[in-house]
Amino acid sequence: VLGDDERQHFIHASVGISLFPQDGPDGETLLKCADIAMYVAKSTAKGTYRFF
């Protein structure tokens, strides 16, 4: 039970996943692909993950 001045916080993580070598030959490309996948995950639902 929370008092009048207390707040409840929820944390959600959205994760983008890219795999070597099918999604890219180097770290820079893999990070870009994972970033794209993360934004898709964020737009879909909170607290989820997506593969590139």
Short mmCIF file of N, CA, C and O in Angstrom, two decimals:
data_model
loop_
_atom_site.label_atom_id
_atom_site.label_comp_id
_atom_site.label_asym_id
_atom_site.label_seq_id
_atom_site.Cartn_x
_atom_site.Cartn_y
_atom_site.Cartn_z
N VAL A 1 0.86 -1.18 0.00
CA VAL A 1 0.00 0.00 0.00
C VAL A 1 0.90 1.23 0.00
O VAL A 1 1.82 1.35 0.81
N LEU A 2 0.62 2.15 -0.90
CA LEU A 2 1.40 3.37 -1.02
C LEU A 2 0.71 4.51 -0.29
O LEU A 2 -0.51 4.65 -0.33
N GLY A 3 1.50 5.35 0.38
CA GLY A 3 0.97 6.52 1.04
C GLY A 3 0.65 7.61 0.03
O GLY A 3 0.91 7.48 -1.17
N ASP A 4 0.11 8.72 0.50
CA ASP A 4 -0.29 9.82 -0.38
C ASP A 4 0.88 10.42 -1.14
O ASP A 4 0.73 10.87 -2.27
N ASP A 5 2.06 10.47 -0.52
CA ASP A 5 3.21 11.10 -1.17
C ASP A 5 4.16 10.10 -1.82
O ASP A 5 5.22 10.47 -2.30
N GLU A 6 3.79 8.85 -1.90
CA GLU A 6 4.64 7.82 -2.52
C GLU A 6 4.16 7.54 -3.94
O GLU A 6 2.98 7.63 -4.25
N ARG A 7 5.11 7.19 -4.77
CA ARG A 7 4.79 6.88 -6.17
C ARG A 7 5.26 5.48 -6.51
O ARG A 7 6.25 5.01 -5.98
N GLN A 8 4.58 4.89 -7.42
CA GLN A 8 4.95 3.57 -7.90
C GLN A 8 5.59 3.74 -9.27
O GLN A 8 5.06 4.47 -10.12
N HIS A 9 6.73 3.10 -9.50
CA HIS A 9 7.44 3.21 -10.76
C HIS A 9 7.51 1.85 -11.44
O HIS A 9 7.69 0.83 -10.79
N PHE A 10 7.39 1.88 -12.76
CA PHE A 10 7.50 0.66 -13.55
C PHE A 10 8.61 0.85 -14.57
O PHE A 10 8.73 1.91 -15.17
N ILE A 11 9.42 -0.15 -14.75
CA ILE A 11 10.51 -0.11 -15.71
C ILE A 11 10.25 -1.13 -16.80
O ILE A 11 9.93 -2.29 -16.52
N HIS A 12 10.37 -0.69 -18.04
CA HIS A 12 10.18 -1.57 -19.20
C HIS A 12 11.42 -1.45 -20.08
O HIS A 12 11.92 -0.35 -20.30
N ALA A 13 11.88 -2.55 -20.60
CA ALA A 13 13.04 -2.53 -21.49
C ALA A 13 12.63 -3.00 -22.88
O ALA A 13 11.94 -4.01 -23.02
N SER A 14 13.02 -2.26 -23.88
CA SER A 14 12.83 -2.67 -25.27
C SER A 14 14.21 -2.98 -25.83
O SER A 14 15.13 -2.17 -25.73
N VAL A 15 14.36 -4.16 -26.42
CA VAL A 15 15.67 -4.64 -26.85
C VAL A 15 15.63 -4.96 -28.34
O VAL A 15 14.70 -5.60 -28.83
N GLY A 16 16.67 -4.53 -29.03
CA GLY A 16 16.85 -4.88 -30.43
C GLY A 16 18.03 -5.84 -30.55
O GLY A 16 19.07 -5.62 -29.94
N ILE A 17 17.85 -6.88 -31.34
CA ILE A 17 18.88 -7.92 -31.45
C ILE A 17 19.28 -8.09 -32.92
O ILE A 17 18.42 -8.21 -33.80
N SER A 18 20.57 -8.09 -33.16
CA SER A 18 21.10 -8.43 -34.48
C SER A 18 22.13 -9.54 -34.29
O SER A 18 22.76 -9.63 -33.24
N LEU A 19 22.27 -10.37 -35.30
CA LEU A 19 23.14 -11.54 -35.20
C LEU A 19 24.23 -11.51 -36.27
O LEU A 19 23.99 -11.13 -37.41
N PHE A 20 25.41 -11.93 -35.86
CA PHE A 20 26.55 -12.05 -36.76
C PHE A 20 26.57 -13.47 -37.31
O PHE A 20 26.33 -14.40 -36.57
N PRO A 21 26.80 -13.69 -38.55
CA PRO A 21 27.12 -12.75 -39.62
C PRO A 21 25.92 -12.37 -40.48
O PRO A 21 26.04 -11.52 -41.35
N GLN A 22 24.76 -12.99 -40.23
CA GLN A 22 23.64 -12.76 -41.15
C GLN A 22 23.13 -11.32 -41.18
O GLN A 22 22.63 -10.88 -42.21
N ASP A 23 23.28 -10.56 -40.10
CA ASP A 23 22.78 -9.19 -40.08
C ASP A 23 23.86 -8.14 -40.35
O ASP A 23 23.55 -6.97 -40.52
N GLY A 24 25.11 -8.57 -40.40
CA GLY A 24 26.18 -7.62 -40.69
C GLY A 24 27.54 -8.22 -40.46
O GLY A 24 27.71 -9.10 -39.62
N PRO A 25 28.54 -7.72 -41.20
CA PRO A 25 29.89 -8.27 -41.12
C PRO A 25 30.77 -7.65 -40.03
O PRO A 25 31.85 -8.14 -39.77
N ASP A 26 30.28 -6.54 -39.42
CA ASP A 26 31.11 -5.84 -38.45
C ASP A 26 30.25 -5.24 -37.34
O ASP A 26 29.03 -5.20 -37.44
N GLY A 27 30.92 -4.78 -36.30
CA GLY A 27 30.23 -4.24 -35.14
C GLY A 27 29.36 -3.03 -35.45
O GLY A 27 28.25 -2.91 -34.93
N GLU A 28 29.85 -2.15 -36.29
CA GLU A 28 29.09 -0.94 -36.62
C GLU A 28 27.77 -1.28 -37.30
O GLU A 28 26.71 -0.75 -36.94
N THR A 29 27.80 -2.19 -38.24
CA THR A 29 26.58 -2.60 -38.94
C THR A 29 25.64 -3.33 -37.99
O THR A 29 24.42 -3.10 -38.02
N LEU A 30 26.18 -4.19 -37.15
CA LEU A 30 25.35 -4.93 -36.19
C LEU A 30 24.65 -3.97 -35.23
O LEU A 30 23.47 -4.16 -34.89
N LEU A 31 25.36 -2.93 -34.78
CA LEU A 31 24.74 -1.95 -33.88
C LEU A 31 23.62 -1.19 -34.58
O LEU A 31 22.57 -0.92 -33.99
N LYS A 32 23.82 -0.82 -35.83
CA LYS A 32 22.78 -0.13 -36.58
C LYS A 32 21.55 -1.01 -36.73
O LYS A 32 20.42 -0.54 -36.56
N CYS A 33 21.76 -2.28 -37.04
CA CYS A 33 20.64 -3.21 -37.19
C CYS A 33 19.91 -3.43 -35.86
O CYS A 33 18.68 -3.46 -35.81
N ALA A 34 20.67 -3.56 -34.79
CA ALA A 34 20.06 -3.73 -33.47
C ALA A 34 19.28 -2.49 -33.07
O ALA A 34 18.21 -2.58 -32.47
N ASP A 35 19.78 -1.31 -33.43
CA ASP A 35 19.08 -0.06 -33.14
C ASP A 35 17.74 0.00 -33.88
O ASP A 35 16.72 0.37 -33.29
N ILE A 36 17.73 -0.39 -35.14
CA ILE A 36 16.49 -0.43 -35.91
C ILE A 36 15.50 -1.39 -35.26
O ILE A 36 14.32 -1.08 -35.07
N ALA A 37 15.98 -2.57 -34.89
CA ALA A 37 15.11 -3.56 -34.25
C ALA A 37 14.57 -3.05 -32.92
O ALA A 37 13.41 -3.31 -32.56
N MET A 38 15.38 -2.30 -32.17
CA MET A 38 14.93 -1.75 -30.89
C MET A 38 13.78 -0.76 -31.10
O MET A 38 12.80 -0.77 -30.36
N TYR A 39 13.88 0.09 -32.11
CA TYR A 39 12.81 1.05 -32.36
C TYR A 39 11.53 0.35 -32.80
O TYR A 39 10.43 0.80 -32.47
N VAL A 40 11.64 -0.74 -33.52
CA VAL A 40 10.45 -1.54 -33.86
C VAL A 40 9.84 -2.12 -32.59
O VAL A 40 8.62 -2.09 -32.39
N ALA A 41 10.68 -2.63 -31.69
CA ALA A 41 10.20 -3.18 -30.43
C ALA A 41 9.50 -2.10 -29.61
O ALA A 41 8.41 -2.33 -29.05
N LYS A 42 10.07 -0.90 -29.55
CA LYS A 42 9.45 0.20 -28.79
C LYS A 42 8.10 0.58 -29.35
O LYS A 42 7.18 0.91 -28.61
N SER A 43 7.96 0.56 -30.66
CA SER A 43 6.70 0.97 -31.28
C SER A 43 5.64 -0.12 -31.19
O SER A 43 4.46 0.16 -31.34
N THR A 44 6.06 -1.34 -30.94
CA THR A 44 5.13 -2.47 -30.87
C THR A 44 4.50 -2.60 -29.49
O THR A 44 3.29 -2.67 -29.35
N ALA A 45 5.33 -2.67 -28.47
CA ALA A 45 4.84 -2.86 -27.10
C ALA A 45 5.96 -2.54 -26.13
O ALA A 45 7.14 -2.57 -26.49
N LYS A 46 5.61 -2.27 -24.90
CA LYS A 46 6.62 -2.02 -23.87
C LYS A 46 7.15 -3.34 -23.35
O LYS A 46 6.43 -4.33 -23.26
N GLY A 47 8.43 -3.35 -23.03
CA GLY A 47 9.03 -4.52 -22.42
C GLY A 47 9.10 -5.72 -23.34
O GLY A 47 8.79 -6.84 -22.95
N THR A 48 9.54 -5.49 -24.57
CA THR A 48 9.63 -6.60 -25.51
C THR A 48 10.96 -6.54 -26.26
O THR A 48 11.77 -5.66 -26.05
N TYR A 49 11.18 -7.48 -27.15
CA TYR A 49 12.40 -7.52 -27.96
C TYR A 49 12.04 -7.86 -29.38
O TYR A 49 10.98 -8.44 -29.66
N ARG A 50 12.90 -7.49 -30.29
CA ARG A 50 12.73 -7.82 -31.70
C ARG A 50 14.09 -8.15 -32.30
O ARG A 50 15.08 -7.52 -31.99
N PHE A 51 14.10 -9.13 -33.17
CA PHE A 51 15.28 -9.43 -33.97
C PHE A 51 15.24 -8.59 -35.23
O PHE A 51 14.17 -8.28 -35.74
N PHE A 52 16.42 -8.21 -35.74
CA PHE A 52 16.50 -7.43 -36.96
C PHE A 52 16.00 -8.26 -38.13
O PHE A 52 16.17 -9.44 -38.22
#
